[in-house]
Amino acid sequence: MGCVQWREVLSAQLDGEESPAERLAAERHLVGCAGCRAWYDQAAAVTRRVRLTPTGSEVDLTEAVLAALPPAAPRRRLLRLRLRLRLTVSLRAALALIGVLQLVLGLAQVGRGAAGPHIHAGGPLASGHLWHEAAAWNIAVGAGFLFVAARRTPPTGLVPTLSAFVGTLVLLSVNDLTTGRVDTTRLVSHAFLLTGYLIVVALSRTQARPGDPAGRARPGGSRWRLTEDDVPAPALRLLPSPHPGSAHHRYDTAA
Amino acid sequence: MSDDDGQVTAWALAAGRGDREAAAAFVRATQSYVRRFLAALVSPDEADDLAQETYLRAMRSLPSFAARSSARTWLLGIARRVAVDHVRVATSRPRTVPLSDSSEPADPRYSGFDQRVTLEQIIAALPGDRREAFVATQLLGLSYAEAAEICGCPVGTIRSRVARAREDLVAAVAVQPVRRRRAREDTAG
């Protein structure tokens, strides 16, 4: 190991970054090497001088930096945003549950087939295929609910279809109820559909806000926006030349 | 140096979430060593402007700061990139830069002030990577590991760069007629 390597160890020792083994070995080397001893003393002296170098003038940059930031969103608005986010999440969870129930309802309807006791009174049309068609609708609606719950986009596309479906069903149910053509247990199963529909409508309203078209805003992310177009690029002062035409070169010092 | 590291990091995280008071505290607590670092890496005259540029970049990327390293080393890493970019731009086009007062050649007879000036000059004359490592560990008092994080290189590299820088400094100081004075200064404190 040459003196260059020893001096690296000695340098690390001045910064307290040497290993105990290195320190012992370096001490042994110093005993026998006058050159490294002298170098170590000089390096220690220079290091002390560098560390004692006073700092230059201090200008507080805080105001300048903060002034370059756009104003943060007020606290109340932040709170409202957070509340809304929580509401949306719970609504979607409820919708997912209803979607599953609706799916189960539809599948059970297929399984029980025309033999069940819930066949609507009526002619031969009511017995077979119509029953299956109603089951298919129930399954479709359940799948739609699940889809809306899983996606984060506002479910505006589903709203017209669902509105027509629910509206017609409500009108017909009221009619059937007054004429006694349906039993109440069957009507109760429509409650899933109705609640799901209301949630979809609510979701299509809460998520439609400007600046959040796809509902993909990261929760908890910063509300600060620093677009470089708004703020003029930080102008670096070019040093004014006191003597036009003076051509010193000082930039070779910087790497 | 790591006593208030946790506090600075906490301020940085809060500032990333939009807390202006935390941002102000973060700047106030860190600006002096950011400026020192830049003054030594580029030049004292441009340290203020470059520090401001550093903070603008830092504020822009604060929301993505995940505290994997301390906020201090993270910020100094940004300052280093600012310095590198600045020097690259400055050297890519011919420019006349007047010498500032502090870089006038030191007069050995004028010994009240020149100690600092000559040291600054010697440090400024170090090759870039050595100066970086030396300034981070000596002027800012960072550990080798922190300096390695800032410079993006292994700890061993920092160690050898610091040693090379010390050798350069020892050689440069030995050339100048300051050795007799140094004994006097050491006793003076």
Short mmCIF file of N, CA, C and O in Angstrom, two decimals, chain B residues 104-160:
data_model
loop_
_atom_site.label_atom_id
_atom_site.label_comp_id
_atom_site.label_asym_id
_atom_site.label_seq_id
_atom_site.Cartn_x
_atom_site.Cartn_y
_atom_site.Cartn_z
N GLU B 104 -10.56 38.86 -6.37
CA GLU B 104 -9.30 39.55 -6.65
C GLU B 104 -8.16 38.73 -6.06
O GLU B 104 -8.31 38.14 -4.99
N PRO B 105 -7.04 38.71 -6.74
CA PRO B 105 -5.91 37.96 -6.17
C PRO B 105 -5.55 38.52 -4.80
O PRO B 105 -5.54 39.73 -4.58
N ALA B 106 -5.30 37.61 -3.87
CA ALA B 106 -5.04 38.06 -2.51
C ALA B 106 -3.65 38.68 -2.41
O ALA B 106 -2.68 38.17 -2.97
N ASP B 107 -3.60 39.73 -1.71
CA ASP B 107 -2.30 40.37 -1.44
C ASP B 107 -1.75 39.77 -0.16
O ASP B 107 -2.38 39.88 0.90
N PRO B 108 -0.63 39.12 -0.22
CA PRO B 108 -0.13 38.43 0.98
C PRO B 108 0.10 39.39 2.15
O PRO B 108 0.04 38.97 3.30
N ARG B 109 0.37 40.68 1.83
CA ARG B 109 0.63 41.60 2.94
C ARG B 109 -0.65 41.98 3.67
O ARG B 109 -0.66 42.38 4.81
N TYR B 110 -1.77 41.83 2.94
CA TYR B 110 -3.04 42.27 3.50
C TYR B 110 -3.65 41.06 4.18
O TYR B 110 -4.54 40.40 3.66
N SER B 111 -3.21 40.76 5.39
CA SER B 111 -3.47 39.44 5.91
C SER B 111 -4.76 39.33 6.72
O SER B 111 -5.10 38.28 7.21
N GLY B 112 -5.48 40.43 6.90
CA GLY B 112 -6.68 40.35 7.73
C GLY B 112 -7.79 39.55 7.06
O GLY B 112 -8.54 38.84 7.71
N PHE B 113 -7.86 39.63 5.75
CA PHE B 113 -9.02 39.13 5.05
C PHE B 113 -8.67 37.98 4.11
O PHE B 113 -9.51 37.20 3.73
N ASP B 114 -7.40 37.89 3.80
CA ASP B 114 -7.06 37.03 2.66
C ASP B 114 -7.14 35.55 2.99
O ASP B 114 -7.22 34.73 2.10
N GLN B 115 -7.14 35.22 4.27
CA GLN B 115 -7.18 33.81 4.61
C GLN B 115 -8.40 33.15 3.99
O GLN B 115 -8.33 32.10 3.37
N ARG B 116 -9.54 33.82 4.15
CA ARG B 116 -10.77 33.26 3.63
C ARG B 116 -10.76 33.29 2.11
O ARG B 116 -11.15 32.34 1.45
N VAL B 117 -10.29 34.40 1.58
CA VAL B 117 -10.31 34.55 0.13
C VAL B 117 -9.45 33.49 -0.54
O VAL B 117 -9.87 32.84 -1.48
N THR B 118 -8.25 33.31 -0.04
CA THR B 118 -7.39 32.35 -0.70
C THR B 118 -7.94 30.94 -0.58
O THR B 118 -7.92 30.19 -1.54
N LEU B 119 -8.48 30.61 0.56
CA LEU B 119 -9.06 29.28 0.70
C LEU B 119 -10.20 29.09 -0.29
O LEU B 119 -10.32 28.05 -0.94
N GLU B 120 -11.05 30.12 -0.38
CA GLU B 120 -12.16 30.04 -1.32
C GLU B 120 -11.65 29.83 -2.73
O GLU B 120 -12.21 29.05 -3.50
N GLN B 121 -10.60 30.56 -3.04
CA GLN B 121 -10.05 30.45 -4.39
C GLN B 121 -9.49 29.06 -4.65
O GLN B 121 -9.69 28.49 -5.72
N ILE B 122 -8.82 28.54 -3.64
CA ILE B 122 -8.23 27.21 -3.82
C ILE B 122 -9.34 26.17 -4.00
O ILE B 122 -9.27 25.30 -4.87
N ILE B 123 -10.39 26.31 -3.18
CA ILE B 123 -11.50 25.35 -3.31
C ILE B 123 -12.16 25.51 -4.68
O ILE B 123 -12.50 24.53 -5.34
N ALA B 124 -12.31 26.76 -5.11
CA ALA B 124 -12.95 27.00 -6.40
C ALA B 124 -12.11 26.44 -7.55
O ALA B 124 -12.64 26.15 -8.61
N ALA B 125 -10.82 26.30 -7.33
CA ALA B 125 -9.95 25.81 -8.39
C ALA B 125 -9.90 24.29 -8.43
O ALA B 125 -9.31 23.72 -9.35
N LEU B 126 -10.51 23.62 -7.46
CA LEU B 126 -10.50 22.15 -7.47
C LEU B 126 -11.31 21.65 -8.66
O LEU B 126 -12.25 22.30 -9.09
N PRO B 127 -10.97 20.47 -9.18
CA PRO B 127 -11.82 19.87 -10.22
C PRO B 127 -13.22 19.64 -9.68
O PRO B 127 -13.39 19.40 -8.47
N GLY B 128 -14.21 19.69 -10.57
CA GLY B 128 -15.62 19.69 -10.17
C GLY B 128 -16.03 18.60 -9.21
O GLY B 128 -16.63 18.87 -8.17
N ASP B 129 -15.69 17.36 -9.52
CA ASP B 129 -16.20 16.27 -8.67
C ASP B 129 -15.52 16.29 -7.30
O ASP B 129 -16.13 15.99 -6.29
N ARG B 130 -14.24 16.66 -7.27
CA ARG B 130 -13.56 16.74 -5.98
C ARG B 130 -14.14 17.88 -5.14
O ARG B 130 -14.35 17.74 -3.94
N ARG B 131 -14.41 19.00 -5.82
CA ARG B 131 -14.93 20.16 -5.08
C ARG B 131 -16.28 19.82 -4.46
O ARG B 131 -16.56 20.12 -3.31
N GLU B 132 -17.13 19.16 -5.28
CA GLU B 132 -18.45 18.75 -4.82
C GLU B 132 -18.35 17.92 -3.54
O GLU B 132 -19.00 18.21 -2.53
N ALA B 133 -17.52 16.90 -3.60
CA ALA B 133 -17.37 15.99 -2.45
C ALA B 133 -16.79 16.73 -1.26
O ALA B 133 -17.25 16.57 -0.12
N PHE B 134 -15.82 17.59 -1.52
CA PHE B 134 -15.15 18.29 -0.43
C PHE B 134 -16.09 19.29 0.23
O PHE B 134 -16.19 19.35 1.46
N VAL B 135 -16.80 20.05 -0.58
CA VAL B 135 -17.71 21.06 -0.02
C VAL B 135 -18.81 20.40 0.79
O VAL B 135 -19.15 20.83 1.89
N ALA B 136 -19.38 19.32 0.25
CA ALA B 136 -20.48 18.65 0.96
C ALA B 136 -20.03 18.12 2.31
O ALA B 136 -20.73 18.25 3.30
N THR B 137 -18.83 17.53 2.34
CA THR B 137 -18.41 16.90 3.60
C THR B 137 -17.77 17.90 4.56
O THR B 137 -17.95 17.78 5.76
N GLN B 138 -17.04 18.90 4.05
CA GLN B 138 -16.31 19.81 4.95
C GLN B 138 -17.10 21.07 5.27
O GLN B 138 -17.31 21.41 6.43
N LEU B 139 -17.59 21.76 4.24
CA LEU B 139 -18.30 23.02 4.51
C LEU B 139 -19.68 22.75 5.10
O LEU B 139 -20.15 23.46 5.97
N LEU B 140 -20.36 21.72 4.60
CA LEU B 140 -21.72 21.44 5.08
C LEU B 140 -21.71 20.40 6.19
O LEU B 140 -22.72 20.19 6.85
N GLY B 141 -20.58 19.74 6.39
CA GLY B 141 -20.49 18.77 7.48
C GLY B 141 -21.33 17.53 7.28
O GLY B 141 -21.74 16.89 8.24
N LEU B 142 -21.58 17.15 6.03
CA LEU B 142 -22.36 15.94 5.78
C LEU B 142 -21.47 14.71 5.92
O LEU B 142 -20.25 14.79 5.78
N SER B 143 -22.10 13.58 6.18
CA SER B 143 -21.34 12.33 6.24
C SER B 143 -21.03 11.89 4.81
O SER B 143 -21.63 12.37 3.85
N TYR B 144 -20.08 10.95 4.68
CA TYR B 144 -19.74 10.45 3.35
C TYR B 144 -20.96 9.82 2.68
O TYR B 144 -21.16 9.94 1.48
N ALA B 145 -21.78 9.13 3.48
CA ALA B 145 -22.95 8.45 2.91
C ALA B 145 -23.94 9.48 2.34
O ALA B 145 -24.48 9.30 1.25
N GLU B 146 -24.15 10.56 3.10
CA GLU B 146 -25.07 11.60 2.60
C GLU B 146 -24.52 12.25 1.34
O GLU B 146 -25.25 12.50 0.37
N ALA B 147 -23.22 12.55 1.35
CA ALA B 147 -22.60 13.16 0.17
C ALA B 147 -22.72 12.24 -1.04
O ALA B 147 -22.98 12.69 -2.16
N ALA B 148 -22.58 10.94 -0.80
CA ALA B 148 -22.70 9.98 -1.90
C ALA B 148 -24.11 10.00 -2.48
O ALA B 148 -24.31 9.93 -3.69
N GLU B 149 -25.09 10.14 -1.60
CA GLU B 149 -26.47 10.20 -2.05
C GLU B 149 -26.70 11.44 -2.91
O GLU B 149 -27.37 11.39 -3.95
N ILE B 150 -26.14 12.56 -2.47
CA ILE B 150 -26.33 13.82 -3.21
C ILE B 150 -25.66 13.74 -4.58
O ILE B 150 -26.22 14.15 -5.58
N CYS B 151 -24.45 13.21 -4.61
CA CYS B 151 -23.71 13.18 -5.86
C CYS B 151 -24.08 11.98 -6.72
O CYS B 151 -23.66 11.90 -7.88
N GLY B 152 -24.82 11.04 -6.15
CA GLY B 152 -25.20 9.87 -6.93
C GLY B 152 -24.02 8.97 -7.26
O GLY B 152 -23.88 8.52 -8.39
N CYS B 153 -23.15 8.74 -6.30
CA CYS B 153 -22.00 7.86 -6.54
C CYS B 153 -21.75 7.04 -5.27
O CYS B 153 -22.31 7.34 -4.22
N PRO B 154 -20.91 6.00 -5.37
CA PRO B 154 -20.63 5.17 -4.18
C PRO B 154 -19.88 5.94 -3.09
O PRO B 154 -19.21 6.94 -3.37
N VAL B 155 -20.01 5.46 -1.86
CA VAL B 155 -19.35 6.12 -0.73
C VAL B 155 -17.83 6.13 -0.92
O VAL B 155 -17.16 7.11 -0.61
N GLY B 156 -17.31 5.02 -1.46
CA GLY B 156 -15.86 4.94 -1.67
C GLY B 156 -15.35 6.03 -2.60
O GLY B 156 -14.24 6.55 -2.43
N THR B 157 -16.17 6.37 -3.58
CA THR B 157 -15.78 7.43 -4.52
C THR B 157 -15.67 8.77 -3.79
O THR B 157 -14.73 9.54 -4.00
N ILE B 158 -16.65 9.04 -2.91
CA ILE B 158 -16.61 10.28 -2.14
C ILE B 158 -15.34 10.30 -1.30
O ILE B 158 -14.62 11.30 -1.24
N ARG B 159 -15.05 9.17 -0.69
CA ARG B 159 -13.89 9.09 0.18
C ARG B 159 -12.61 9.42 -0.57
O ARG B 159 -11.78 10.22 -0.11
N SER B 160 -12.45 8.84 -1.76
CA SER B 160 -11.20 9.12 -2.48
C SER B 160 -11.20 10.54 -3.04
O SER B 160 -10.15 11.19 -3.09
#
